[in-house]
mmCIF file of N, CA, C and O in Angstrom:
data_model
loop_
_atom_site.group_PDB
_atom_site.id
_atom_site.type_symbol
_atom_site.label_atom_id
_atom_site.label_comp_id
_atom_site.label_asym_id
_atom_site.label_seq_id
_atom_site.Cartn_x
_atom_site.Cartn_y
_atom_site.Cartn_z
ATOM 1 N N MET Q 7 -69.035 -79.098 -103.914
ATOM 2 C CA MET Q 7 -68.981 -80.432 -104.461
ATOM 3 C C MET Q 7 -68.045 -81.282 -103.614
ATOM 4 O O MET Q 7 -67.032 -80.797 -103.128
ATOM 5 N N GLU Q 8 -68.400 -82.530 -103.487
ATOM 6 C CA GLU Q 8 -67.574 -83.499 -102.769
ATOM 7 C C GLU Q 8 -67.242 -84.644 -103.723
ATOM 8 O O GLU Q 8 -67.988 -84.919 -104.654
ATOM 9 N N THR Q 9 -66.105 -85.311 -103.471
ATOM 10 C CA THR Q 9 -65.713 -86.453 -104.289
ATOM 11 C C THR Q 9 -65.174 -87.570 -103.399
ATOM 12 O O THR Q 9 -64.813 -87.347 -102.245
ATOM 13 N N SER Q 10 -65.082 -88.753 -103.983
ATOM 14 C CA SER Q 10 -64.392 -89.849 -103.319
ATOM 15 C C SER Q 10 -62.918 -89.473 -103.237
ATOM 16 O O SER Q 10 -62.485 -88.476 -103.819
ATOM 17 N N ASN Q 11 -62.132 -90.266 -102.498
ATOM 18 C CA ASN Q 11 -60.705 -89.952 -102.330
ATOM 19 C C ASN Q 11 -59.962 -89.838 -103.652
ATOM 20 O O ASN Q 11 -59.038 -89.038 -103.784
ATOM 21 N N THR Q 12 -60.339 -90.661 -104.619
ATOM 22 C CA THR Q 12 -59.751 -90.571 -105.962
ATOM 23 C C THR Q 12 -60.891 -90.495 -106.972
ATOM 24 O O THR Q 12 -61.989 -90.990 -106.712
ATOM 25 N N ILE Q 13 -60.621 -89.896 -108.120
ATOM 26 C CA ILE Q 13 -61.627 -89.843 -109.193
ATOM 27 C C ILE Q 13 -60.980 -90.136 -110.555
ATOM 28 O O ILE Q 13 -61.504 -89.740 -111.586
ATOM 29 N N VAL Q 14 -59.864 -90.841 -110.530
ATOM 30 C CA VAL Q 14 -59.121 -91.118 -111.762
ATOM 31 C C VAL Q 14 -59.984 -91.884 -112.767
ATOM 32 O O VAL Q 14 -60.115 -91.477 -113.930
ATOM 33 N N GLU Q 15 -60.571 -92.981 -112.357
ATOM 34 C CA GLU Q 15 -61.379 -93.799 -113.265
ATOM 35 C C GLU Q 15 -62.663 -93.078 -113.645
ATOM 36 O O GLU Q 15 -63.104 -93.141 -114.796
ATOM 37 N N LEU Q 16 -63.264 -92.395 -112.708
ATOM 38 C CA LEU Q 16 -64.470 -91.623 -112.977
ATOM 39 C C LEU Q 16 -64.173 -90.538 -114.011
ATOM 40 O O LEU Q 16 -64.940 -90.339 -114.958
ATOM 41 N N ALA Q 17 -63.060 -89.845 -113.866
ATOM 42 C CA ALA Q 17 -62.686 -88.777 -114.802
ATOM 43 C C ALA Q 17 -62.476 -89.328 -116.204
ATOM 44 O O ALA Q 17 -62.903 -88.721 -117.195
ATOM 45 N N LYS Q 18 -61.842 -90.487 -116.320
ATOM 46 C CA LYS Q 18 -61.635 -91.112 -117.633
ATOM 47 C C LYS Q 18 -62.989 -91.449 -118.279
ATOM 48 O O LYS Q 18 -63.206 -91.177 -119.458
ATOM 49 N N ALA Q 19 -63.855 -92.053 -117.487
ATOM 50 C CA ALA Q 19 -65.169 -92.450 -118.002
ATOM 51 C C ALA Q 19 -66.009 -91.226 -118.360
ATOM 52 O O ALA Q 19 -66.707 -91.217 -119.379
ATOM 53 N N LEU Q 20 -65.940 -90.189 -117.557
ATOM 54 C CA LEU Q 20 -66.702 -88.968 -117.820
ATOM 55 C C LEU Q 20 -66.208 -88.291 -119.093
ATOM 56 O O LEU Q 20 -67.000 -87.813 -119.908
ATOM 57 N N SER Q 21 -64.903 -88.270 -119.289
ATOM 58 C CA SER Q 21 -64.339 -87.692 -120.501
ATOM 59 C C SER Q 21 -64.816 -88.452 -121.738
ATOM 60 O O SER Q 21 -65.223 -87.854 -122.739
ATOM 61 N N LYS Q 22 -64.802 -89.773 -121.661
ATOM 62 C CA LYS Q 22 -65.269 -90.594 -122.778
ATOM 63 C C LYS Q 22 -66.766 -90.374 -123.014
ATOM 64 O O LYS Q 22 -67.202 -90.210 -124.157
ATOM 65 N N PHE Q 23 -67.540 -90.344 -121.949
ATOM 66 C CA PHE Q 23 -68.983 -90.107 -122.044
ATOM 67 C C PHE Q 23 -69.270 -88.776 -122.738
ATOM 68 O O PHE Q 23 -70.081 -88.697 -123.653
ATOM 69 N N GLN Q 24 -68.574 -87.720 -122.322
ATOM 70 C CA GLN Q 24 -68.820 -86.397 -122.899
ATOM 71 C C GLN Q 24 -68.474 -86.352 -124.384
ATOM 72 O O GLN Q 24 -69.089 -85.598 -125.143
ATOM 73 N N GLY Q 25 -67.515 -87.150 -124.821
ATOM 74 C CA GLY Q 25 -67.179 -87.216 -126.236
ATOM 75 C C GLY Q 25 -68.191 -87.985 -127.066
ATOM 76 O O GLY Q 25 -68.266 -87.814 -128.276
ATOM 77 N N GLU Q 26 -68.979 -88.821 -126.410
ATOM 78 C CA GLU Q 26 -69.935 -89.673 -127.118
ATOM 79 C C GLU Q 26 -71.372 -89.165 -127.095
ATOM 80 O O GLU Q 26 -72.130 -89.427 -128.013
ATOM 81 N N VAL Q 27 -71.749 -88.466 -126.047
ATOM 82 C CA VAL Q 27 -73.156 -88.076 -125.892
ATOM 83 C C VAL Q 27 -73.497 -86.923 -126.832
ATOM 84 O O VAL Q 27 -72.670 -86.057 -127.106
ATOM 85 N N LYS Q 28 -74.694 -86.955 -127.360
ATOM 86 C CA LYS Q 28 -75.172 -85.925 -128.286
ATOM 87 C C LYS Q 28 -75.830 -84.782 -127.504
ATOM 88 O O LYS Q 28 -76.218 -84.936 -126.345
ATOM 89 N N ASN Q 29 -75.981 -83.639 -128.163
ATOM 90 C CA ASN Q 29 -76.701 -82.521 -127.559
ATOM 91 C C ASN Q 29 -78.145 -82.925 -127.312
ATOM 92 O O ASN Q 29 -78.748 -83.632 -128.127
ATOM 93 N N VAL Q 30 -78.700 -82.456 -126.233
ATOM 94 C CA VAL Q 30 -80.088 -82.742 -125.894
ATOM 95 C C VAL Q 30 -80.985 -81.831 -126.721
ATOM 96 O O VAL Q 30 -80.776 -80.619 -126.772
ATOM 97 N N LYS Q 31 -81.975 -82.428 -127.362
ATOM 98 C CA LYS Q 31 -82.916 -81.656 -128.178
ATOM 99 C C LYS Q 31 -83.943 -80.968 -127.276
ATOM 100 O O LYS Q 31 -84.378 -81.518 -126.272
ATOM 101 N N LYS Q 32 -84.305 -79.762 -127.655
ATOM 102 C CA LYS Q 32 -85.351 -79.028 -126.941
ATOM 103 C C LYS Q 32 -86.686 -79.542 -127.454
ATOM 104 O O LYS Q 32 -87.074 -79.282 -128.588
ATOM 105 N N ASP Q 33 -87.381 -80.310 -126.607
ATOM 106 C CA ASP Q 33 -88.595 -81.001 -127.027
ATOM 107 C C ASP Q 33 -89.872 -80.463 -126.394
ATOM 108 O O ASP Q 33 -90.954 -80.971 -126.644
ATOM 109 N N SER Q 34 -89.765 -79.450 -125.548
ATOM 110 C CA SER Q 34 -90.934 -78.924 -124.844
ATOM 111 C C SER Q 34 -91.016 -77.411 -125.026
ATOM 112 O O SER Q 34 -90.015 -76.758 -125.325
ATOM 113 N N ILE Q 35 -92.222 -76.888 -124.817
ATOM 114 C CA ILE Q 35 -92.441 -75.449 -124.965
ATOM 115 C C ILE Q 35 -92.971 -74.881 -123.654
ATOM 116 O O ILE Q 35 -93.890 -75.437 -123.046
ATOM 117 N N ASN Q 36 -92.371 -73.780 -123.228
ATOM 118 C CA ASN Q 36 -92.838 -73.049 -122.062
ATOM 119 C C ASN Q 36 -93.767 -71.952 -122.577
ATOM 120 O O ASN Q 36 -93.296 -70.968 -123.144
ATOM 121 N N PRO Q 37 -95.097 -72.109 -122.391
ATOM 122 C CA PRO Q 37 -96.031 -71.128 -122.949
ATOM 123 C C PRO Q 37 -95.911 -69.748 -122.288
ATOM 124 O O PRO Q 37 -96.183 -68.739 -122.920
ATOM 125 N N PHE Q 38 -95.471 -69.718 -121.036
ATOM 126 C CA PHE Q 38 -95.348 -68.439 -120.327
ATOM 127 C C PHE Q 38 -94.260 -67.574 -120.941
ATOM 128 O O PHE Q 38 -94.447 -66.385 -121.166
ATOM 129 N N PHE Q 39 -93.100 -68.179 -121.218
ATOM 130 C CA PHE Q 39 -91.971 -67.435 -121.794
ATOM 131 C C PHE Q 39 -91.878 -67.585 -123.319
ATOM 132 O O PHE Q 39 -91.003 -67.014 -123.949
ATOM 133 N N LYS Q 40 -92.763 -68.425 -123.893
ATOM 134 C CA LYS Q 40 -92.743 -68.689 -125.332
ATOM 135 C C LYS Q 40 -91.353 -69.149 -125.794
ATOM 136 O O LYS Q 40 -90.795 -68.639 -126.761
ATOM 137 N N SER Q 41 -90.812 -70.095 -125.046
ATOM 138 C CA SER Q 41 -89.478 -70.604 -125.361
ATOM 139 C C SER Q 41 -89.496 -72.133 -125.339
ATOM 140 O O SER Q 41 -90.393 -72.744 -124.770
ATOM 141 N N LYS Q 42 -88.491 -72.727 -125.977
ATOM 142 C CA LYS Q 42 -88.355 -74.178 -125.991
ATOM 143 C C LYS Q 42 -87.317 -74.598 -124.956
ATOM 144 O O LYS Q 42 -86.386 -73.849 -124.664
ATOM 145 N N TYR Q 43 -87.476 -75.801 -124.412
ATOM 146 C CA TYR Q 43 -86.517 -76.346 -123.463
ATOM 147 C C TYR Q 43 -86.518 -77.865 -123.553
ATOM 148 O O TYR Q 43 -87.426 -78.460 -124.125
ATOM 149 N N ALA Q 44 -85.482 -78.469 -123.022
ATOM 150 C CA ALA Q 44 -85.381 -79.929 -122.982
ATOM 151 C C ALA Q 44 -86.044 -80.433 -121.698
ATOM 152 O O ALA Q 44 -85.694 -79.997 -120.609
ATOM 153 N N SER Q 45 -86.997 -81.337 -121.843
ATOM 154 C CA SER Q 45 -87.674 -81.904 -120.674
ATOM 155 C C SER Q 45 -86.733 -82.829 -119.907
ATOM 156 O O SER Q 45 -85.742 -83.332 -120.459
ATOM 157 N N LEU Q 46 -87.037 -83.056 -118.646
ATOM 158 C CA LEU Q 46 -86.244 -83.979 -117.830
ATOM 159 C C LEU Q 46 -86.214 -85.360 -118.487
ATOM 160 O O LEU Q 46 -85.159 -85.999 -118.551
ATOM 161 N N GLU Q 47 -87.355 -85.813 -118.986
ATOM 162 C CA GLU Q 47 -87.423 -87.127 -119.626
ATOM 163 C C GLU Q 47 -86.502 -87.194 -120.848
ATOM 164 O O GLU Q 47 -85.833 -88.199 -121.077
ATOM 165 N N ASN Q 48 -86.465 -86.114 -121.622
ATOM 166 C CA ASN Q 48 -85.619 -86.094 -122.816
ATOM 167 C C ASN Q 48 -84.136 -86.071 -122.446
ATOM 168 O O ASN Q 48 -83.317 -86.706 -123.114
ATOM 169 N N VAL Q 49 -83.800 -85.346 -121.393
ATOM 170 C CA VAL Q 49 -82.400 -85.335 -120.940
ATOM 171 C C VAL Q 49 -81.998 -86.755 -120.540
ATOM 172 O O VAL Q 49 -80.956 -87.261 -120.966
ATOM 173 N N TRP Q 50 -82.843 -87.421 -119.739
ATOM 174 C CA TRP Q 50 -82.543 -88.803 -119.336
ATOM 175 C C TRP Q 50 -82.422 -89.723 -120.543
ATOM 176 O O TRP Q 50 -81.500 -90.538 -120.641
ATOM 177 N N ASP Q 51 -83.379 -89.605 -121.481
ATOM 178 C CA ASP Q 51 -83.344 -90.460 -122.677
ATOM 179 C C ASP Q 51 -82.075 -90.242 -123.484
ATOM 180 O O ASP Q 51 -81.553 -91.171 -124.098
ATOM 181 N N THR Q 52 -81.558 -89.017 -123.490
ATOM 182 C CA THR Q 52 -80.360 -88.690 -124.258
ATOM 183 C C THR Q 52 -79.092 -89.246 -123.615
ATOM 184 O O THR Q 52 -78.185 -89.699 -124.315
ATOM 185 N N VAL Q 53 -79.008 -89.236 -122.292
ATOM 186 C CA VAL Q 53 -77.756 -89.606 -121.626
ATOM 187 C C VAL Q 53 -77.718 -91.015 -121.042
ATOM 188 O O VAL Q 53 -76.631 -91.549 -120.820
ATOM 189 N N ARG Q 54 -78.860 -91.630 -120.805
ATOM 190 C CA ARG Q 54 -78.909 -92.903 -120.070
ATOM 191 C C ARG Q 54 -77.996 -93.979 -120.663
ATOM 192 O O ARG Q 54 -77.180 -94.584 -119.955
ATOM 193 N N GLU Q 55 -78.121 -94.241 -121.941
ATOM 194 C CA GLU Q 55 -77.356 -95.323 -122.571
ATOM 195 C C GLU Q 55 -75.852 -95.057 -122.527
ATOM 196 O O GLU Q 55 -75.062 -95.950 -122.203
ATOM 197 N N LYS Q 56 -75.441 -93.831 -122.845
ATOM 198 C CA LYS Q 56 -74.005 -93.504 -122.856
ATOM 199 C C LYS Q 56 -73.423 -93.504 -121.447
ATOM 200 O O LYS Q 56 -72.255 -93.860 -121.255
ATOM 201 N N LEU Q 57 -74.215 -93.105 -120.458
ATOM 202 C CA LEU Q 57 -73.749 -93.214 -119.072
ATOM 203 C C LEU Q 57 -73.429 -94.677 -118.755
ATOM 204 O O LEU Q 57 -72.336 -95.005 -118.289
ATOM 205 N N ALA Q 58 -74.401 -95.547 -119.022
ATOM 206 C CA ALA Q 58 -74.242 -96.976 -118.709
ATOM 207 C C ALA Q 58 -73.073 -97.600 -119.471
ATOM 208 O O ALA Q 58 -72.308 -98.389 -118.907
ATOM 209 N N GLU Q 59 -72.917 -97.246 -120.748
ATOM 210 C CA GLU Q 59 -71.822 -97.792 -121.551
ATOM 211 C C GLU Q 59 -70.450 -97.422 -120.978
ATOM 212 O O GLU Q 59 -69.472 -98.136 -121.206
ATOM 213 N N ASN Q 60 -70.384 -96.333 -120.244
ATOM 214 C CA ASN Q 60 -69.117 -95.877 -119.671
ATOM 215 C C ASN Q 60 -69.011 -96.153 -118.168
ATOM 216 O O ASN Q 60 -68.141 -95.609 -117.495
ATOM 217 N N GLY Q 61 -69.883 -97.011 -117.667
ATOM 218 C CA GLY Q 61 -69.811 -97.401 -116.263
ATOM 219 C C GLY Q 61 -70.238 -96.303 -115.306
ATOM 220 O O GLY Q 61 -69.835 -96.302 -114.140
ATOM 221 N N LEU Q 62 -71.058 -95.380 -115.804
ATOM 222 C CA LEU Q 62 -71.499 -94.251 -114.985
ATOM 223 C C LEU Q 62 -72.987 -94.363 -114.680
ATOM 224 O O LEU Q 62 -73.763 -94.904 -115.469
ATOM 225 N N SER Q 63 -73.374 -93.831 -113.548
ATOM 226 C CA SER Q 63 -74.788 -93.722 -113.206
ATOM 227 C C SER Q 63 -74.992 -92.459 -112.378
ATOM 228 O O SER Q 63 -74.042 -91.912 -111.811
ATOM 229 N N VAL Q 64 -76.224 -91.999 -112.349
ATOM 230 C CA VAL Q 64 -76.578 -90.793 -111.596
ATOM 231 C C VAL Q 64 -77.710 -91.138 -110.652
ATOM 232 O O VAL Q 64 -78.671 -91.805 -111.037
ATOM 233 N N SER Q 65 -77.582 -90.673 -109.435
ATOM 234 C CA SER Q 65 -78.647 -90.813 -108.448
ATOM 235 C C SER Q 65 -78.992 -89.422 -107.937
ATOM 236 O O SER Q 65 -78.092 -88.623 -107.646
ATOM 237 N N GLN Q 66 -80.278 -89.120 -107.858
ATOM 238 C CA GLN Q 66 -80.729 -87.807 -107.388
ATOM 239 C C GLN Q 66 -81.818 -88.019 -106.343
ATOM 240 O O GLN Q 66 -82.710 -88.846 -106.537
ATOM 241 N N PHE Q 67 -81.735 -87.240 -105.261
ATOM 242 C CA PHE Q 67 -82.757 -87.367 -104.231
ATOM 243 C C PHE Q 67 -82.899 -86.069 -103.444
ATOM 244 O O PHE Q 67 -81.940 -85.335 -103.273
ATOM 245 N N PRO Q 68 -84.136 -85.786 -102.985
ATOM 246 C CA PRO Q 68 -84.353 -84.590 -102.171
ATOM 247 C C PRO Q 68 -83.632 -84.721 -100.837
ATOM 248 O O PRO Q 68 -83.463 -85.817 -100.309
ATOM 249 N N SER Q 69 -83.204 -83.584 -100.312
ATOM 250 C CA SER Q 69 -82.495 -83.574 -99.037
ATOM 251 C C SER Q 69 -82.682 -82.208 -98.392
ATOM 252 O O SER Q 69 -82.627 -81.186 -99.080
ATOM 253 N N GLY Q 70 -82.876 -82.184 -97.103
ATOM 254 C CA GLY Q 70 -83.012 -80.905 -96.422
ATOM 255 C C GLY Q 70 -84.233 -80.150 -96.910
ATOM 256 O O GLY Q 70 -85.175 -80.719 -97.446
ATOM 257 N N GLU Q 71 -84.202 -78.857 -96.767
ATOM 258 C CA GLU Q 71 -85.326 -78.021 -97.180
ATOM 259 C C GLU Q 71 -85.056 -77.456 -98.575
ATOM 260 O O GLU Q 71 -84.143 -76.657 -98.771
ATOM 261 N N ASN Q 72 -85.838 -77.918 -99.546
ATOM 262 C CA ASN Q 72 -85.738 -77.453 -100.931
ATOM 263 C C ASN Q 72 -84.371 -77.730 -101.554
ATOM 264 O O ASN Q 72 -83.866 -76.932 -102.333
ATOM 265 N N GLU Q 73 -83.777 -78.857 -101.215
ATOM 266 C CA GLU Q 73 -82.464 -79.215 -101.750
ATOM 267 C C GLU Q 73 -82.553 -80.521 -102.545
ATOM 268 O O GLU Q 73 -83.409 -81.357 -102.293
ATOM 269 N N LEU Q 74 -81.637 -80.645 -103.485
ATOM 270 C CA LEU Q 74 -81.502 -81.864 -104.270
ATOM 271 C C LEU Q 74 -80.045 -82.277 -104.253
ATOM 272 O O LEU Q 74 -79.160 -81.467 -104.534
ATOM 273 N N VAL Q 75 -79.788 -83.528 -103.926
ATOM 274 C CA VAL Q 75 -78.437 -84.080 -103.974
ATOM 275 C C VAL Q 75 -78.332 -84.926 -105.237
ATOM 276 O O VAL Q 75 -79.177 -85.782 -105.491
ATOM 277 N N SER Q 76 -77.315 -84.660 -106.042
ATOM 278 C CA SER Q 76 -77.042 -85.452 -107.235
ATOM 279 C C SER Q 76 -75.678 -86.111 -107.059
ATOM 280 O O SER Q 76 -74.710 -85.448 -106.685
ATOM 281 N N VAL Q 77 -75.622 -87.412 -107.330
ATOM 282 C CA VAL Q 77 -74.385 -88.173 -107.193
ATOM 283 C C VAL Q 77 -74.071 -88.831 -108.530
ATOM 284 O O VAL Q 77 -74.911 -89.528 -109.098
ATOM 285 N N LEU Q 78 -72.864 -88.584 -109.040
ATOM 286 C CA LEU Q 78 -72.367 -89.261 -110.232
ATOM 287 C C LEU Q 78 -71.479 -90.392 -109.744
ATOM 288 O O LEU Q 78 -70.500 -90.153 -109.036
ATOM 289 N N LEU Q 79 -71.836 -91.620 -110.102
ATOM 290 C CA LEU Q 79 -71.129 -92.806 -109.625
ATOM 291 C C LEU Q 79 -70.447 -93.517 -110.780
ATOM 292 O O LEU Q 79 -70.940 -93.489 -111.909
ATOM 293 N N HIS Q 80 -69.332 -94.161 -110.468
ATOM 294 C CA HIS Q 80 -68.615 -94.970 -111.459
ATOM 295 C C HIS Q 80 -68.500 -96.389 -110.921
ATOM 296 O O HIS Q 80 -68.473 -96.600 -109.713
ATOM 297 N N THR Q 81 -68.423 -97.356 -111.815
ATOM 298 C CA THR Q 81 -68.344 -98.760 -111.399
ATOM 299 C C THR Q 81 -67.117 -99.056 -110.540
ATOM 300 O O THR Q 81 -67.083 -100.057 -109.823
ATOM 301 N N SER Q 82 -66.118 -98.196 -110.573
ATOM 302 C CA SER Q 82 -64.925 -98.365 -109.737
ATOM 303 C C SER Q 82 -65.213 -98.056 -108.267
ATOM 304 O O SER Q 82 -64.397 -98.356 -107.401
ATOM 305 N N GLY Q 83 -66.365 -97.449 -108.001
ATOM 306 C CA GLY Q 83 -66.693 -97.016 -106.644
ATOM 307 C C GLY Q 83 -66.416 -95.531 -106.427
ATOM 308 O O GLY Q 83 -66.762 -94.976 -105.392
ATOM 309 N N GLU Q 84 -65.792 -94.881 -107.397
ATOM 310 C CA GLU Q 84 -65.524 -93.447 -107.275
ATOM 311 C C GLU Q 84 -66.812 -92.673 -107.524
ATOM 312 O O GLU Q 84 -67.713 -93.138 -108.222
ATOM 313 N N TRP Q 85 -66.884 -91.484 -106.953
ATOM 314 C CA TRP Q 85 -68.113 -90.697 -107.053
ATOM 315 C C TRP Q 85 -67.839 -89.201 -106.904
ATOM 316 O O TRP Q 85 -66.804 -88.797 -106.397
ATOM 317 N N MET Q 86 -68.809 -88.419 -107.366
ATOM 318 C CA MET Q 86 -68.832 -86.969 -107.181
ATOM 319 C C MET Q 86 -70.257 -86.629 -106.734
ATOM 320 O O MET Q 86 -71.223 -87.206 -107.242
ATOM 321 N N ARG Q 87 -70.361 -85.685 -105.800
ATOM 322 C CA ARG Q 87 -71.686 -85.338 -105.270
ATOM 323 C C ARG Q 87 -71.793 -83.828 -105.117
ATOM 324 O O ARG Q 87 -70.846 -83.171 -104.676
ATOM 325 N N ALA Q 88 -72.966 -83.292 -105.468
ATOM 326 C CA ALA Q 88 -73.218 -81.866 -105.293
ATOM 327 C C ALA Q 88 -74.666 -81.673 -104.858
ATOM 328 O O ALA Q 88 -75.538 -82.486 -105.183
ATOM 329 N N THR Q 89 -74.893 -80.599 -104.127
ATOM 330 C CA THR Q 89 -76.227 -80.259 -103.647
ATOM 331 C C THR Q 89 -76.660 -78.936 -104.262
ATOM 332 O O THR Q 89 -75.889 -77.989 -104.304
ATOM 333 N N ALA Q 90 -77.899 -78.916 -104.746
ATOM 334 C CA ALA Q 90 -78.486 -77.691 -105.288
ATOM 335 C C ALA Q 90 -79.669 -77.293 -104.406
ATOM 336 O O ALA Q 90 -80.318 -78.150 -103.803
ATOM 337 N N LYS Q 91 -79.928 -76.008 -104.337
ATOM 338 C CA LYS Q 91 -81.059 -75.512 -103.554
ATOM 339 C C LYS Q 91 -81.837 -74.521 -104.400
ATOM 340 O O LYS Q 91 -81.246 -73.701 -105.110
ATOM 341 N N MET Q 92 -83.162 -74.619 -104.330
ATOM 342 C CA MET Q 92 -84.016 -73.715 -105.080
ATOM 343 C C MET Q 92 -85.259 -73.437 -104.234
ATOM 344 O O MET Q 92 -85.856 -74.352 -103.688
ATOM 345 N N THR Q 93 -85.637 -72.189 -104.151
ATOM 346 C CA THR Q 93 -86.848 -71.816 -103.421
ATOM 347 C C THR Q 93 -88.036 -71.893 -104.370
ATOM 348 O O THR Q 93 -88.042 -71.214 -105.400
ATOM 349 N N PRO Q 94 -89.025 -72.733 -104.054
ATOM 350 C CA PRO Q 94 -90.195 -72.840 -104.924
ATOM 351 C C PRO Q 94 -90.956 -71.514 -104.983
ATOM 352 O O PRO Q 94 -90.961 -70.745 -104.019
ATOM 353 N N ILE Q 95 -91.618 -71.274 -106.117
ATOM 354 C CA ILE Q 95 -92.441 -70.074 -106.252
ATOM 355 C C ILE Q 95 -93.616 -70.130 -105.289
ATOM 356 O O ILE Q 95 -93.971 -69.133 -104.678
ATOM 357 N N ALA Q 96 -94.192 -71.312 -105.140
ATOM 358 C CA ALA Q 96 -95.342 -71.487 -104.246
ATOM 359 C C ALA Q 96 -95.040 -72.583 -103.232
ATOM 360 O O ALA Q 96 -94.433 -73.595 -103.569
ATOM 361 N N ALA Q 97 -95.477 -72.383 -102.005
ATOM 362 C CA ALA Q 97 -95.273 -73.376 -100.941
ATOM 363 C C ALA Q 97 -96.406 -74.398 -100.971
ATOM 364 O O ALA Q 97 -97.125 -74.596 -99.999
ATOM 365 N N THR Q 98 -96.553 -75.050 -102.120
ATOM 366 C CA THR Q 98 -97.568 -76.089 -102.318
ATOM 367 C C THR Q 98 -96.860 -77.349 -102.795
ATOM 368 O O THR Q 98 -95.703 -77.284 -103.234
ATOM 369 N N PRO Q 99 -97.546 -78.487 -102.765
ATOM 370 C CA PRO Q 99 -96.928 -79.693 -103.320
ATOM 371 C C PRO Q 99 -96.534 -79.505 -104.793
ATOM 372 O O PRO Q 99 -95.471 -79.965 -105.217
ATOM 373 N N GLN Q 100 -97.365 -78.806 -105.566
ATOM 374 C CA GLN Q 100 -97.042 -78.570 -106.971
ATOM 375 C C GLN Q 100 -95.818 -77.665 -107.106
ATOM 376 O O GLN Q 100 -94.968 -77.882 -107.973
ATOM 377 N N GLY Q 101 -95.717 -76.650 -106.257
ATOM 378 C CA GLY Q 101 -94.559 -75.757 -106.270
ATOM 379 C C GLY Q 101 -93.281 -76.492 -105.912
ATOM 380 O O GLY Q 101 -92.239 -76.307 -106.543
ATOM 381 N N GLN Q 102 -93.363 -77.344 -104.891
ATOM 382 C CA GLN Q 102 -92.214 -78.149 -104.481
ATOM 383 C C GLN Q 102 -91.804 -79.103 -105.599
ATOM 384 O O GLN Q 102 -90.619 -79.239 -105.905
ATOM 385 N N GLY Q 103 -92.801 -79.761 -106.208
ATOM 386 C CA GLY Q 103 -92.508 -80.707 -107.287
ATOM 387 C C GLY Q 103 -91.885 -80.027 -108.495
ATOM 388 O O GLY Q 103 -90.953 -80.553 -109.107
ATOM 389 N N SER Q 104 -92.385 -78.841 -108.824
ATOM 390 C CA SER Q 104 -91.835 -78.089 -109.949
ATOM 391 C C SER Q 104 -90.379 -77.715 -109.690
ATOM 392 O O SER Q 104 -89.522 -77.889 -110.559
ATOM 393 N N ALA Q 105 -90.095 -77.208 -108.509
ATOM 394 C CA ALA Q 105 -88.712 -76.826 -108.169
ATOM 395 C C ALA Q 105 -87.792 -78.048 -108.195
ATOM 396 O O ALA Q 105 -86.660 -77.977 -108.692
ATOM 397 N N LEU Q 106 -88.273 -79.167 -107.686
ATOM 398 C CA LEU Q 106 -87.474 -80.394 -107.676
ATOM 399 C C LEU Q 106 -87.188 -80.869 -109.106
ATOM 400 O O LEU Q 106 -86.061 -81.259 -109.429
ATOM 401 N N THR Q 107 -88.182 -80.806 -109.978
ATOM 402 C CA THR Q 107 -87.992 -81.206 -111.367
ATOM 403 C C THR Q 107 -86.985 -80.290 -112.065
ATOM 404 O O THR Q 107 -86.109 -80.759 -112.802
ATOM 405 N N TYR Q 108 -87.096 -78.974 -111.839
ATOM 406 C CA TYR Q 108 -86.122 -78.037 -112.406
ATOM 407 C C TYR Q 108 -84.715 -78.389 -111.936
ATOM 408 O O TYR Q 108 -83.784 -78.454 -112.743
ATOM 409 N N MET Q 109 -84.550 -78.607 -110.628
ATOM 410 C CA MET Q 109 -83.218 -78.922 -110.105
ATOM 411 C C MET Q 109 -82.686 -80.221 -110.699
ATOM 412 O O MET Q 109 -81.506 -80.316 -111.045
ATOM 413 N N ARG Q 110 -83.548 -81.245 -110.812
ATOM 414 C CA ARG Q 110 -83.112 -82.521 -111.381
ATOM 415 C C ARG Q 110 -82.643 -82.339 -112.817
ATOM 416 O O ARG Q 110 -81.598 -82.856 -113.214
ATOM 417 N N ARG Q 111 -83.401 -81.585 -113.600
ATOM 418 C CA ARG Q 111 -83.054 -81.366 -115.010
ATOM 419 C C ARG Q 111 -81.766 -80.572 -115.138
ATOM 420 O O ARG Q 111 -80.879 -80.925 -115.917
ATOM 421 N N TYR Q 112 -81.642 -79.494 -114.373
ATOM 422 C CA TYR Q 112 -80.436 -78.664 -114.445
ATOM 423 C C TYR Q 112 -79.202 -79.422 -113.972
ATOM 424 O O TYR Q 112 -78.140 -79.345 -114.580
ATOM 425 N N ALA Q 113 -79.337 -80.162 -112.870
ATOM 426 C CA ALA Q 113 -78.179 -80.901 -112.334
ATOM 427 C C ALA Q 113 -77.760 -82.010 -113.287
ATOM 428 O O ALA Q 113 -76.569 -82.213 -113.519
ATOM 429 N N LEU Q 114 -78.724 -82.719 -113.854
ATOM 430 C CA LEU Q 114 -78.388 -83.792 -114.799
ATOM 431 C C LEU Q 114 -77.758 -83.207 -116.057
ATOM 432 O O LEU Q 114 -76.802 -83.758 -116.595
ATOM 433 N N SER Q 115 -78.255 -82.092 -116.506
ATOM 434 C CA SER Q 115 -77.687 -81.437 -117.698
ATOM 435 C C SER Q 115 -76.273 -80.943 -117.453
ATOM 436 O O SER Q 115 -75.446 -80.932 -118.366
ATOM 437 N N ALA Q 116 -75.989 -80.532 -116.240
ATOM 438 C CA ALA Q 116 -74.661 -80.013 -115.910
ATOM 439 C C ALA Q 116 -73.628 -81.127 -115.946
ATOM 440 O O ALA Q 116 -72.474 -80.921 -116.243
#
């Protein structure tokens, strides 16, 4: 993980955000494992408003081979950035998209 030179304001806002945001509901079913999980859309719907209210935003983008960069930004200009890597099950566009969606959901949830 990398950060801006200071993260004082970001840390304050993140602490406040974590105290306000509700648990994400598991709204989807994985038929293969017969289990429930929270979809990426539901995670975003759960956190978007509270992020904005606390001056926070998240940006995620593919980078390198099978990598996702997630950046947590604060209105002060402070930021935190981390990169995740996942090998897709299949080397197809659908396999790549699935791995990217998993990484986006896991990184945003973290």
